[in-house]
CSV table of C-alpha atoms and ligand atoms in Angstrom, one decimal:
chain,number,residue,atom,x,y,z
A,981,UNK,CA,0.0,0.0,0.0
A,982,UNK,CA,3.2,2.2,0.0
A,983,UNK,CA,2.2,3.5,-3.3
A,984,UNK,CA,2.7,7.0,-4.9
A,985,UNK,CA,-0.2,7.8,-6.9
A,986,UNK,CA,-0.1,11.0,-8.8
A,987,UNK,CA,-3.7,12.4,-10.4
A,988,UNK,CA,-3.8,14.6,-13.3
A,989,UNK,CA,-7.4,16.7,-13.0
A,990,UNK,CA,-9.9,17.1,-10.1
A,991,UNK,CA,-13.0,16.4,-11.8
A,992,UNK,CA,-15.3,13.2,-10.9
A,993,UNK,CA,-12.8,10.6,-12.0
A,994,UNK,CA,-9.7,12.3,-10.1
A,995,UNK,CA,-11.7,12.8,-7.0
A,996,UNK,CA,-12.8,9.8,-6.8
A,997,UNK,CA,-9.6,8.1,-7.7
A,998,UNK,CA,-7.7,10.5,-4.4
A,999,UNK,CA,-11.1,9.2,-2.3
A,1000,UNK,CA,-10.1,5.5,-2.7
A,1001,UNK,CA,-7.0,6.3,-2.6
A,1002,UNK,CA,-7.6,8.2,0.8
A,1003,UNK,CA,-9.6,5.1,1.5
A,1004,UNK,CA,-7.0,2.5,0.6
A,1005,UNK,CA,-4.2,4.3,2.8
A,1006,UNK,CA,-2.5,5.0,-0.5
A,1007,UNK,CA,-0.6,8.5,-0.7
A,1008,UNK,CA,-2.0,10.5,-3.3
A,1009,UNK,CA,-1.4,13.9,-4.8
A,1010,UNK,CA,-4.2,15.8,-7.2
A,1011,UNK,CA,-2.9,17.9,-10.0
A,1012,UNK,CA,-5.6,20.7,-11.4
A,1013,UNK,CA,-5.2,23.4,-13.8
A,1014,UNK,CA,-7.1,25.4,-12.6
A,1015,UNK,CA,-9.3,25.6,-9.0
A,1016,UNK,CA,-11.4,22.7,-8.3
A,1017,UNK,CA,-15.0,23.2,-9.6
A,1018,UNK,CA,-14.4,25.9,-12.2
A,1019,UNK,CA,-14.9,25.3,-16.0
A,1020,UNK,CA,-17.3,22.4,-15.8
A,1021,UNK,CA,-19.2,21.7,-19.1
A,1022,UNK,CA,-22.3,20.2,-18.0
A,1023,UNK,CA,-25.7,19.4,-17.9
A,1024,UNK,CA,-25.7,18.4,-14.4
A,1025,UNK,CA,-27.4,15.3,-14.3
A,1026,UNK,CA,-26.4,12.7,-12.0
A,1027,UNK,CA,-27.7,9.7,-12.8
A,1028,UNK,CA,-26.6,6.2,-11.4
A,1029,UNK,CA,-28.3,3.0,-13.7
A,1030,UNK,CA,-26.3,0.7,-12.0
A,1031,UNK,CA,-27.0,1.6,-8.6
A,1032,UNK,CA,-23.4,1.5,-7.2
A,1033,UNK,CA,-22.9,4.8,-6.5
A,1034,UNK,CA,-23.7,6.6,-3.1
A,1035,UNK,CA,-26.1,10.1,-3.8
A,1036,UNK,CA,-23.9,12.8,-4.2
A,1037,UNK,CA,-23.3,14.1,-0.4
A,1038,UNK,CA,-23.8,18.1,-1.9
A,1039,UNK,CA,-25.1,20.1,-4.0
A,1040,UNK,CA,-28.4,18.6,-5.1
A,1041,UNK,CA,-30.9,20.9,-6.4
A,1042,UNK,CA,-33.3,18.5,-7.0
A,1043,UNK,CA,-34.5,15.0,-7.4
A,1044,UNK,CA,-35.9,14.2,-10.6
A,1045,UNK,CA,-39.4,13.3,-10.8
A,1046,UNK,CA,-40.5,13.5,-14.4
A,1047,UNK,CA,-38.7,12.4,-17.8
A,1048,UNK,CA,-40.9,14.9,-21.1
A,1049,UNK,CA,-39.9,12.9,-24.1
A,1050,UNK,CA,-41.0,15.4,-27.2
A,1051,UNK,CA,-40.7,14.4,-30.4
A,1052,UNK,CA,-44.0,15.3,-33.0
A,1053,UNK,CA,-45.9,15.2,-29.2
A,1054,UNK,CA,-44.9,15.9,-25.5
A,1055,UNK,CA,-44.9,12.6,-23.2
A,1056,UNK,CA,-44.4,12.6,-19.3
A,1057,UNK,CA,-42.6,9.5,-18.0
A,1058,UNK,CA,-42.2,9.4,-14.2
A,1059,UNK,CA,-38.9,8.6,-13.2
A,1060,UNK,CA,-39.4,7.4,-10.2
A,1061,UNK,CA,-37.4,4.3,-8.7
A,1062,UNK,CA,-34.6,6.3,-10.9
A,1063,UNK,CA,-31.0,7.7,-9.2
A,1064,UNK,CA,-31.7,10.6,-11.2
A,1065,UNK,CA,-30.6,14.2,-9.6
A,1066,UNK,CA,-29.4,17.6,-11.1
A,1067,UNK,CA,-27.2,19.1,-9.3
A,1068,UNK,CA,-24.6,21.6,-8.6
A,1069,UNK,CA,-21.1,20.3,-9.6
A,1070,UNK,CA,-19.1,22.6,-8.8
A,1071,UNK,CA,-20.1,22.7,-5.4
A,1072,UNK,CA,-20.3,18.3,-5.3
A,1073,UNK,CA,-16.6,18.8,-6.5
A,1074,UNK,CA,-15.8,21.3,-4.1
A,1075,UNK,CA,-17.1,19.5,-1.2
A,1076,UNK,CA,-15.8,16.4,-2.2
A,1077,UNK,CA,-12.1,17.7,-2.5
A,1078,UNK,CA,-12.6,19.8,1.3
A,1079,UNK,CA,-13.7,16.3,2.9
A,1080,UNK,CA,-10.2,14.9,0.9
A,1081,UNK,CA,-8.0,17.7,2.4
A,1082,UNK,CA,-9.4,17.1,5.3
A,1083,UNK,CA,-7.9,13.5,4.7
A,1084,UNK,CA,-5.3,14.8,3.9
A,1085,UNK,CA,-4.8,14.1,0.2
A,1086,UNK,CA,-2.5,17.0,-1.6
A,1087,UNK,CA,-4.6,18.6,-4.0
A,1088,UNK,CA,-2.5,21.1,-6.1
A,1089,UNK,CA,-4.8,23.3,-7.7
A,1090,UNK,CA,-3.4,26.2,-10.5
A,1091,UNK,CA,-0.7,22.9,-11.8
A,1092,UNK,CA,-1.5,22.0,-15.1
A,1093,UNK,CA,0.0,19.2,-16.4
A,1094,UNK,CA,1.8,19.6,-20.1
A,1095,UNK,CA,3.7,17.5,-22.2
A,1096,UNK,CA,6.8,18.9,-20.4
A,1097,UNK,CA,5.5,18.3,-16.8
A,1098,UNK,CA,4.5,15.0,-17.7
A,1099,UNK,CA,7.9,12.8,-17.9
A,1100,UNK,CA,8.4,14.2,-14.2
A,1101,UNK,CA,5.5,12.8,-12.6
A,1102,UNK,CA,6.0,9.6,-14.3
A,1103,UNK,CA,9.3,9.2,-12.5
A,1104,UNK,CA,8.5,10.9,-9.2
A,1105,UNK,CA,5.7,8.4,-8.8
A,1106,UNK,CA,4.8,5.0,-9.2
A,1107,UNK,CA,1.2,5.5,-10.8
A,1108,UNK,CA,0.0,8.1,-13.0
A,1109,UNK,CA,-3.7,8.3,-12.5
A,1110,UNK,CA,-4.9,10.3,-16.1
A,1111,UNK,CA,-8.2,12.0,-15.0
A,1112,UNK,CA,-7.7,15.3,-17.2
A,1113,UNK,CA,-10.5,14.7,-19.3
A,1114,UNK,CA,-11.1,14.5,-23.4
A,1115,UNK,CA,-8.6,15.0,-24.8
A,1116,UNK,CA,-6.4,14.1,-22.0
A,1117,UNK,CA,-2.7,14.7,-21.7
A,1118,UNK,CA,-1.8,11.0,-21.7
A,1119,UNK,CA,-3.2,11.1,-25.5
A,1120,UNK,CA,-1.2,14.2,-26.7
A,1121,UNK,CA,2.1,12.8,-25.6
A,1122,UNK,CA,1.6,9.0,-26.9
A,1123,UNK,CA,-0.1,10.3,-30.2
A,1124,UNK,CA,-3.8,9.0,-30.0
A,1125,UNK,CA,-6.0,12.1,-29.8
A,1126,UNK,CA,-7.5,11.5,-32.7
A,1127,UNK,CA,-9.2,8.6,-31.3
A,1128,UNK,CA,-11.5,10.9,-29.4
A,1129,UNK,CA,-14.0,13.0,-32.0
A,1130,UNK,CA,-15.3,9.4,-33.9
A,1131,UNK,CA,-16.2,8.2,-30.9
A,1132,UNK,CA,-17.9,10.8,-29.1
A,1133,UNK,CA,-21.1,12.3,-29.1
A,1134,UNK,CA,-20.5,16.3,-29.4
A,1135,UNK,CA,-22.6,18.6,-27.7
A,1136,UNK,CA,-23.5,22.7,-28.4
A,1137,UNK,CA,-25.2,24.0,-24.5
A,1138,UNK,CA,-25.8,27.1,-23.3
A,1139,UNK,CA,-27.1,28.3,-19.7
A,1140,UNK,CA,-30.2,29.9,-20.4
A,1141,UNK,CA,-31.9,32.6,-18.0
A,1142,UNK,CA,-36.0,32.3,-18.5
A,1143,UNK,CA,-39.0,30.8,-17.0
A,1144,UNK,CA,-38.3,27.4,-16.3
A,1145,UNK,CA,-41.4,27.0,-13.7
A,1146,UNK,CA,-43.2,24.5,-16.0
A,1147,UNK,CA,-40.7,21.8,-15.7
A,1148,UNK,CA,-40.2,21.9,-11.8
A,1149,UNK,CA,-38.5,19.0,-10.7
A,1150,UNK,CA,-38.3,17.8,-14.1
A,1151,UNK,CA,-36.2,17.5,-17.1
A,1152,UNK,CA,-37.2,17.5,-20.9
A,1153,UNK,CA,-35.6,15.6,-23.9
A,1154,UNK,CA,-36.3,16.2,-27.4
A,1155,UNK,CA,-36.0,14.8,-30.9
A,1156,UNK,CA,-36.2,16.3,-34.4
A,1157,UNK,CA,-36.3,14.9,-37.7
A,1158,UNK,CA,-33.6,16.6,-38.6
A,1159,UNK,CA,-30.7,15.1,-37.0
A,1160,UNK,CA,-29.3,11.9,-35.1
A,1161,UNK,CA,-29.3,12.9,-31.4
A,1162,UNK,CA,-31.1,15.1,-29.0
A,1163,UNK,CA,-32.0,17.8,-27.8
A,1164,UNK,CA,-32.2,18.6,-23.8
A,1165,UNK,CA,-33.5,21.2,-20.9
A,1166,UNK,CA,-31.7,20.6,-17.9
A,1167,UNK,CA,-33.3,22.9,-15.2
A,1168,UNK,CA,-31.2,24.1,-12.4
A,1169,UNK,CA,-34.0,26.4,-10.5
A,1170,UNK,CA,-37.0,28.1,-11.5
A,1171,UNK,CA,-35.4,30.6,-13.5
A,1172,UNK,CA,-32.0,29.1,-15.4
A,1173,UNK,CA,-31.7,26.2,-17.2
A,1174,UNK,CA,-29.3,24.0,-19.1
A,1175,UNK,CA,-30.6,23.6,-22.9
A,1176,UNK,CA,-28.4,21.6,-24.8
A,1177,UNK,CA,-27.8,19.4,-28.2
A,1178,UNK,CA,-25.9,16.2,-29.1
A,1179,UNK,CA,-25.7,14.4,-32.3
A,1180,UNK,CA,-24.6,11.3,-31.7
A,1181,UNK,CA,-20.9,9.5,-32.5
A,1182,UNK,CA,-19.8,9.4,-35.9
A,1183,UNK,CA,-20.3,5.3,-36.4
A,1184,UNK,CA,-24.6,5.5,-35.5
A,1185,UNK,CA,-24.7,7.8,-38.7
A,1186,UNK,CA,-23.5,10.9,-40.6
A,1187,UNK,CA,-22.9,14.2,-38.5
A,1188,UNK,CA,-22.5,18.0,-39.6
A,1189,UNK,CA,-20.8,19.8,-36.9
A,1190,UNK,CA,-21.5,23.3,-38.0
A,1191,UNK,CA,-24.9,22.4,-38.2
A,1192,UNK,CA,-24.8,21.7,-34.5
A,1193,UNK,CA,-25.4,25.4,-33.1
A,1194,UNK,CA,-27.6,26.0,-36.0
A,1195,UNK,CA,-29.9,23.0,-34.7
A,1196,UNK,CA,-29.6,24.0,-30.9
A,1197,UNK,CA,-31.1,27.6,-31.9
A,1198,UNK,CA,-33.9,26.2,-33.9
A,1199,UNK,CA,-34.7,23.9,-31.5
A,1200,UNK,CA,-35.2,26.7,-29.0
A,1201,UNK,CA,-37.4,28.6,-30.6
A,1202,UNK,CA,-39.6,25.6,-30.6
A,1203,UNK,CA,-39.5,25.5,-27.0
A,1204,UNK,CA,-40.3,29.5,-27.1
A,1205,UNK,CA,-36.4,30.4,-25.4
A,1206,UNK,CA,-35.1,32.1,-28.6
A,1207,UNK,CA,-35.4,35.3,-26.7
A,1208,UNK,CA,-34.0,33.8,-23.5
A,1209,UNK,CA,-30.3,35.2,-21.7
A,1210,UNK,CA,-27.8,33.7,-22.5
A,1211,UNK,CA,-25.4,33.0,-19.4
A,1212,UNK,CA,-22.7,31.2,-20.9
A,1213,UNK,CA,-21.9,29.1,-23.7
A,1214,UNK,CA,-20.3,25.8,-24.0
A,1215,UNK,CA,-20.5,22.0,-25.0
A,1216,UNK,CA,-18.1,19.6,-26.1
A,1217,UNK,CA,-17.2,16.0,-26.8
A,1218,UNK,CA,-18.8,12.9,-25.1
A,1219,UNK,CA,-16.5,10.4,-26.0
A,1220,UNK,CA,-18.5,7.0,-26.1
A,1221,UNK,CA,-16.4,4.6,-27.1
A,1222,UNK,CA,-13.9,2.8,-23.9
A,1223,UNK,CA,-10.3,3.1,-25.5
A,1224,UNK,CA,-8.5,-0.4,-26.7
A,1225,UNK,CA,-5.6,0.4,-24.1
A,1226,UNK,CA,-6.2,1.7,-21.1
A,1227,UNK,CA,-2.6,1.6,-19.8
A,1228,UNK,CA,0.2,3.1,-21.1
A,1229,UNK,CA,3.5,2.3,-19.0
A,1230,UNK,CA,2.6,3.5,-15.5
A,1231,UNK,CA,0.0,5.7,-16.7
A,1232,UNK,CA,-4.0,4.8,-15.9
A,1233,UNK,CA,-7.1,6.5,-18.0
A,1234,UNK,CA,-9.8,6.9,-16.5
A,1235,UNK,CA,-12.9,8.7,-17.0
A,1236,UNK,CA,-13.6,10.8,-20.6
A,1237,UNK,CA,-10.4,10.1,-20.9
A,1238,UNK,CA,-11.2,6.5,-20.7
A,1239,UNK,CA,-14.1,7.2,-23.7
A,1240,UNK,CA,-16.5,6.4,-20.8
A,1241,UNK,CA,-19.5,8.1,-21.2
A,1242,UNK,CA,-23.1,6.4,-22.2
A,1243,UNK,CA,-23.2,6.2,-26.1
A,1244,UNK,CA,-27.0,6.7,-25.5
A,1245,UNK,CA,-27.0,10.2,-23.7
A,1246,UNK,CA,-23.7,11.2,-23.0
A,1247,UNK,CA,-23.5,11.6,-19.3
A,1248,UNK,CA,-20.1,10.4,-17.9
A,1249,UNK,CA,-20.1,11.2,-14.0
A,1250,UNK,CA,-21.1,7.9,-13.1
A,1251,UNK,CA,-18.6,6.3,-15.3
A,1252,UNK,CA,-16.4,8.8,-13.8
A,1253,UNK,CA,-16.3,7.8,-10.7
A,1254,UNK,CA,-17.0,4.3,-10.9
A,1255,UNK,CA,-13.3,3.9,-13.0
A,1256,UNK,CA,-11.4,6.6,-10.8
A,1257,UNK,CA,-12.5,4.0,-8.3
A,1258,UNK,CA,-11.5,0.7,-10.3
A,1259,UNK,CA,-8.1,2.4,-11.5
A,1260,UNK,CA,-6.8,2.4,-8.1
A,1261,UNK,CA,-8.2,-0.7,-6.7
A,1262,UNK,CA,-6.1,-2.4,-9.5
A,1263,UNK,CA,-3.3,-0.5,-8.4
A,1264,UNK,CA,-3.9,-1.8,-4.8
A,1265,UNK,CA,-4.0,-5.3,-5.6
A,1266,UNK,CA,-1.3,-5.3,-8.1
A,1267,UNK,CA,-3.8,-6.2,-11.2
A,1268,UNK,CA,-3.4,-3.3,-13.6
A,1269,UNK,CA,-3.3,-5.9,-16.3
A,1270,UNK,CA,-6.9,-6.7,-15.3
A,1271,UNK,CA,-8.1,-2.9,-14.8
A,1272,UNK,CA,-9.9,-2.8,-18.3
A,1273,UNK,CA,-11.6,-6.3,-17.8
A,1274,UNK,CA,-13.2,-5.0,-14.9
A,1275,UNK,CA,-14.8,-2.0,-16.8
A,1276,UNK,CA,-16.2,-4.0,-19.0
A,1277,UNK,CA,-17.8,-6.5,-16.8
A,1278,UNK,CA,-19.0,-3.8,-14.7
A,1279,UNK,CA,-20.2,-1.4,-17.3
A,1280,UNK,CA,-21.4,-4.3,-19.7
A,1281,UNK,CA,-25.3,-4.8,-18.4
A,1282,UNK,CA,-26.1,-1.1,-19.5
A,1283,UNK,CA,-23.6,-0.6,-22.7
A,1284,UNK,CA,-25.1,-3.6,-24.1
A,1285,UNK,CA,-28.4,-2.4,-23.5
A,1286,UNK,CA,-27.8,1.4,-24.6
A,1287,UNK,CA,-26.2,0.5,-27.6
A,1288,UNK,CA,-28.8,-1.7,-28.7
A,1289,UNK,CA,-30.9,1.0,-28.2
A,1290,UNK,CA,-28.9,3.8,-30.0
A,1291,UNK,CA,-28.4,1.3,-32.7
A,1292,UNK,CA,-32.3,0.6,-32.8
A,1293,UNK,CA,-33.0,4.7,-32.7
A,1294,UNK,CA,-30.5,5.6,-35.7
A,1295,UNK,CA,-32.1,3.3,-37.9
A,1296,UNK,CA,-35.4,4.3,-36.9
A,1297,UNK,CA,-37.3,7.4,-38.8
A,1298,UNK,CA,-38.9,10.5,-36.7
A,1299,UNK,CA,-42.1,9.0,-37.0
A,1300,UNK,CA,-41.2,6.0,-35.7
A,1301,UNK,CA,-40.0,7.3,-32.7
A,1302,UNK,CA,-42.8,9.3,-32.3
A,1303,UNK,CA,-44.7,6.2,-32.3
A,1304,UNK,CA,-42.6,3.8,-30.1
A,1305,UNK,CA,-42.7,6.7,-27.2
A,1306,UNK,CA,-46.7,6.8,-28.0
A,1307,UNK,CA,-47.0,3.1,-27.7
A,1308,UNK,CA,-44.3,2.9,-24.7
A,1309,UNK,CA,-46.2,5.9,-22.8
A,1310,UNK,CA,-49.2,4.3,-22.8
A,1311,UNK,CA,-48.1,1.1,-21.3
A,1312,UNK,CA,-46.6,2.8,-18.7
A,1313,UNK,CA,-49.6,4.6,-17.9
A,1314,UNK,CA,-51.4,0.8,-17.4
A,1315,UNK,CA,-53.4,2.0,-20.5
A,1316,UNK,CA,-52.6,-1.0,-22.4
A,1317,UNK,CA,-51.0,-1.3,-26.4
A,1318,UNK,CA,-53.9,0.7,-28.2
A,1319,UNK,CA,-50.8,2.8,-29.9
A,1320,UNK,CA,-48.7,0.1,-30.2
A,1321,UNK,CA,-51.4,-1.8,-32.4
A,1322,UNK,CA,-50.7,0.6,-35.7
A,1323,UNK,CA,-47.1,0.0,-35.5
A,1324,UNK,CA,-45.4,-1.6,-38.3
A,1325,UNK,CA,-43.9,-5.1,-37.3
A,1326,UNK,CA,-40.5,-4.2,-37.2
A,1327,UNK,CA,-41.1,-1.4,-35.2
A,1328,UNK,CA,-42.8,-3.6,-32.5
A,1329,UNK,CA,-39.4,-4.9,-31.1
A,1330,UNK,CA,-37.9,-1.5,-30.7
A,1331,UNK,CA,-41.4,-0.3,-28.8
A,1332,UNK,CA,-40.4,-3.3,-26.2
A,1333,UNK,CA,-37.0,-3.1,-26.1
A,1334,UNK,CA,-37.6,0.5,-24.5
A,1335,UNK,CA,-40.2,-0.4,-22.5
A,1336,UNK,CA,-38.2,-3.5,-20.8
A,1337,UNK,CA,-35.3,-0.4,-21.0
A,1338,UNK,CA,-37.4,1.8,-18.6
A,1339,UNK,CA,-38.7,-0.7,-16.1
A,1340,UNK,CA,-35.0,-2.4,-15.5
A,1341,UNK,CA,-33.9,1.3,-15.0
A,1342,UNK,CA,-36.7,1.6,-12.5
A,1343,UNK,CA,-36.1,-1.3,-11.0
A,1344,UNK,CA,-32.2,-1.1,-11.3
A,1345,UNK,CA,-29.9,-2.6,-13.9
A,1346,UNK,CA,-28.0,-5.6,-12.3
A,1347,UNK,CA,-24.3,-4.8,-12.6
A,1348,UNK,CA,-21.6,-7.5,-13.7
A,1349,UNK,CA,-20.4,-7.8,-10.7
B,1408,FAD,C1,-22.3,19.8,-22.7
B,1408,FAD,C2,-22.2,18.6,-21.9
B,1408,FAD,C3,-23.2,18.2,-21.0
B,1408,FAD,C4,-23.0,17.1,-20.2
B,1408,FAD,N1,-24.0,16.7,-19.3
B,1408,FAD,C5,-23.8,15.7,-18.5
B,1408,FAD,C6,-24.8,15.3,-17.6
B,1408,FAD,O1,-25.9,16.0,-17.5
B,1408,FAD,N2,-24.6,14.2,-16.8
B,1408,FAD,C7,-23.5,13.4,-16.9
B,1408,FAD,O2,-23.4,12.4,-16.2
B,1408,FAD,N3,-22.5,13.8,-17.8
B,1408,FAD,C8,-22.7,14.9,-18.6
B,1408,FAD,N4,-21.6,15.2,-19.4
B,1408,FAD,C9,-20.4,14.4,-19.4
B,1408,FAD,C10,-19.6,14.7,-18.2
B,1408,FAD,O3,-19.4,16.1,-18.1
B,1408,FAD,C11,-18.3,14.0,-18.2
B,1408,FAD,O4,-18.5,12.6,-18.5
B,1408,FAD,C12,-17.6,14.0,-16.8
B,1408,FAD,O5,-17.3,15.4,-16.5
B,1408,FAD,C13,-16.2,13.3,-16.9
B,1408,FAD,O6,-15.5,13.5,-15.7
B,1408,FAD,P1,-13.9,13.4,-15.8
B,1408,FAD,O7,-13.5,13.5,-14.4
B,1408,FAD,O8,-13.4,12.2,-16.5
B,1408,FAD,O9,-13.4,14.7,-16.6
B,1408,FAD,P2,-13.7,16.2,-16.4
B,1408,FAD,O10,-15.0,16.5,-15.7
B,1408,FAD,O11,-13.5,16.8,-17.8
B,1408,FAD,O12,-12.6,16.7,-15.5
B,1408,FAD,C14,-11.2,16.9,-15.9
B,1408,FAD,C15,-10.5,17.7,-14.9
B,1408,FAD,O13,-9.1,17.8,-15.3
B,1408,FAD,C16,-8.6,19.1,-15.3
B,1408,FAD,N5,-7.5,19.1,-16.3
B,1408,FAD,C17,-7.6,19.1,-17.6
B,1408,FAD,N6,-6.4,19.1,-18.2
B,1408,FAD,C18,-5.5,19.2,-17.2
B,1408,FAD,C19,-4.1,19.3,-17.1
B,1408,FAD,N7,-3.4,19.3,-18.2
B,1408,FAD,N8,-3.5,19.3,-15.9
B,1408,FAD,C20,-4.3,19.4,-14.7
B,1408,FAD,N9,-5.6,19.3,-14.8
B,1408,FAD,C21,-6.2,19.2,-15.9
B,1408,FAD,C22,-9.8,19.9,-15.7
B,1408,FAD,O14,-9.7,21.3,-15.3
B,1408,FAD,C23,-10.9,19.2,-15.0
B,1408,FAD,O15,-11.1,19.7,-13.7
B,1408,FAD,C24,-21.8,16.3,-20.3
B,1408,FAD,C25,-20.8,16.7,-21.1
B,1408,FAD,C26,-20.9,17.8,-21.9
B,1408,FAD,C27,-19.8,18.2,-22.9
C-alpha cells in the first residue's frame, strides 16, 4: 500500500480516484489546472443506472421526478425508482475535494499538467492516475487524440436565464427529424436552465458539426427560449467509445479520458467515478493488467443495453419514434398497447426493447459484478 499515486485533474474521475486512494491508505497527490470546480461543461445530471454509486453528499438541487420525451408530441414518464438528480457540480466537487484535504490528500490546484511536466510525474511516482478529461494529456504525448472526436457524441449548450417553472422538478428531452441525437433542458432552479444538443458519435450515422449550433437555436425557438439570456456558452465532446488500451506504462485513463460516457446520452459522472474508483483498486491489488476487464464486466449490463438501443433509434425514422414513445407511454400509464397496435412489425421490437429499457432502469440494472 506504499504506493505514490499521482492524479492529473480534479473532476469526478480524479476525485474519486484520491477518495479511494484516501480510502486505501495509498498517498496521493491531485494535480488541477485550474481551481477545483471551475470550468465544468455540463448538464448536471447525476444519474446512477447501476446503482453503485452513493447520492452525491452536496449540491443537489433536485430529485428528478418527471422524464418529457418530445418528439411530433410531449410525453411525461415518471422517473421514479430512478437515481436521477441535477445538481450543482461545482459545489459536489468542491465539497468532495474539502472532505479529501481534510484526509489529507494534496490537491495542487493552479498545476497543469503539459507534455513537459509529464515525464516528471511519471518518475517521481509510481502510478500516473490520467483524470484530465477528453482529450487528456496522456493522448497528446503518446499520439492518439484523434481517437477521441469518432467516438464521441458532441454537444453545443448554453445556460439559459428564463421561465423554467413548468418543468419543476423535471427534465425534458427532445428529438427532431432533422438530426441523429437530441435535444435537452436541464433545469437548475425556477429561472436558469441547461438547454443543450448532441448528435450522436460518428459510427450510429453521418454528422454536420456546423450544423450543431444551428440545430440548438432552432430547437429553442420551438421551445419558445429564442429570446432567453444567454449565461454562458459551451459543449463539447462525449466520448463514447472505452479506449482499446487503457494503460500506457505507469500511466492509468480513467474517465472521458477513458471514452467512458453512455453512447445513448452522453453523461459520464457515473462512469467517472465508478473507474477513478477501479483504476486504483487495481493498483492496490497489483492487477493493472486486469483494470480494463473490470470495466467492462462492470459497465457491460447497460452498454449492451444502450447500444442496442442507440443502434435501434439511428435506424429508426422521426415517425417512428414518435410512435414507439406513443406506444411505450401508454403502457406505462397501465393504458394497455392501443398505440402500439398501428405500428409496423419491425417497429414492434424497438417499442419493447424500450419499454423493458425503462422498467429495469426503475427497478435497477443488475451490474456485472
Ligand atoms: C455539454 C455537456 C453536458 C454534459 N452533461 C452531462 C450530464 O448531465 N450528466 C452526466 O453524467 N454527464 C454529462 N456530461 C459528461 C460529463 O461532463 C463527463 O463525462 C464528466 O465530467 C467526466 O469526468 P472526468 O473527471 O473524466 O473529466 P472532467 O470532468 O472533464 O474533469 C477533468 C479535470 O481535469 C482538469 N484538467 C484538464 N487538463 C488538465 C491538465 N493538463 N493538468 C491538470 N488538470 C487538468 C480539468 O480542469 C478538470 O477539472 C456532459 C458533457 C458535456 C460536454
Amino acid at each position: 500500500m506504499n504506493q505514490r499515486i499521482a492524479i492529473i485533474g480534479a473532476g469526478p474521475a480524479g476525485l474519486a480516484a484520491a477518495a479511494e486512494a484516501l480510502r486505501l491508505g495509498m498517498k496521493a497527490a491531485l494535480f488541477e489546472r485550474g481551481r477545483v470546480g471551475e470550468g465544468i461543461r455540463c448538464a448536471e445530471g447525476f444519474f446512477d443506472p447501476l446503482r453503485l454509486l452513493a447520492p452525491p453528499e452536496a449540491g443537489i438541487r433536485f430529485k428528478v421526478q418527471s422524464l418529457y420525451f418530445r418528439a411530433k408530441k410531449e410525453y411525461e414518464f415518471s422517473t421514479q425508482g430512478l437515481r436521477l438528480w441535477i445538481i450543482d457540480r461545482a459545489q459536489w466537487q468542491q465539497h468532495r475535494a474539502k472532505r479529501l484535504r481534510q484526509g489529507g490528500v494534496e490537491i495542487r490546484e493552479g498545476e497543469a499538467i503539459s507534455r513537459q511536466n509529464y515525464p516528471l510525474l511519471r518518475e517521481e511516482f509510481d502510478w500516473v492516475i490520467d483524470a484530465s478529461g477528453v482529450p487528456p494529456v496522456t493522448s497528446l504525448v503518446y499520439g492518439f487524440r484523434d481517437y477521441y472526436l469518432p467516438h464521441s457524441l458532441v454537444t453545443a449548450q448554453y445556460v439559459l436565464s428564463g421561465d423554467f417553472t413548468h418543468l419543476a422538478n423535471s427534465i425534458k428531452v427532445g428529438f427532431s427529424p432533422d438530426y441523429r441525437g437530441y435535444f435537452w433542458i436541464f433545469p437548475k432552479s425556477e429561472t436558469r436552465a441547461s438547454v443543450g444538443l448532441a448528435f450522436l458519435a460518428e459510427e450510429y450515422g453521418p454528422r454536420d458539426l456546423d450544423r450543431l449550433w444551428t440545430c440548438l437555436h432552432r430547437e429553442m425557438a420551438a421551445e419558445a427560449l429564442a429570446e432567453a439570456k444567454i449565461i454562458e456558452r459551451s459543449g463539447g465532446l462525449c466520448p463514447a467509445k472505452m479506449l482499446p488500451r487503457l494503460v500506457w506504462d505507469n500511466v492509468i485513463l480513467v474517465g472521458d479520458a477513458a471514452g467512458l460516457t453512455s453512447p445513448l446520452h452522453g453523461g459520464g459522472i457515473d462512469m467517472a467515478l465508478l473507474s477513478g474508483r477501479e483504476a486504483v483498486r487495481a493498483i492496490a491489488r497489483g492487477g493493472v493488467e486486469g483494470y480494463r476487464k473490470g470495466l467492462e464486466k462492470l459497465f457491460k449490463p447497460r452498454l449492451v443495453l444502450e447500444k442496442e438501443l442507440v443502434r435501434l433509434w439511428s435506424a429508426s425514422s422521426f415517425e417512428e419514434v414518435e410512435g414507439v414513445l406513443a406506444g411505450v407511454h401508454s403502457l406505462l400509464k397501465g393504458k394497455g398497447i392501443g398505440p402500439l397496435l398501428p405500428l409496423s412489425r419491425h417497429l414492434l421490437p424497438k417499442a419493447y426493447l424500450f419499454f423493458r429499457c425503462w422498467q429495469a432502469l426503475q427497478g435497477g440494472l443488475a451490474s456485472g459484478r
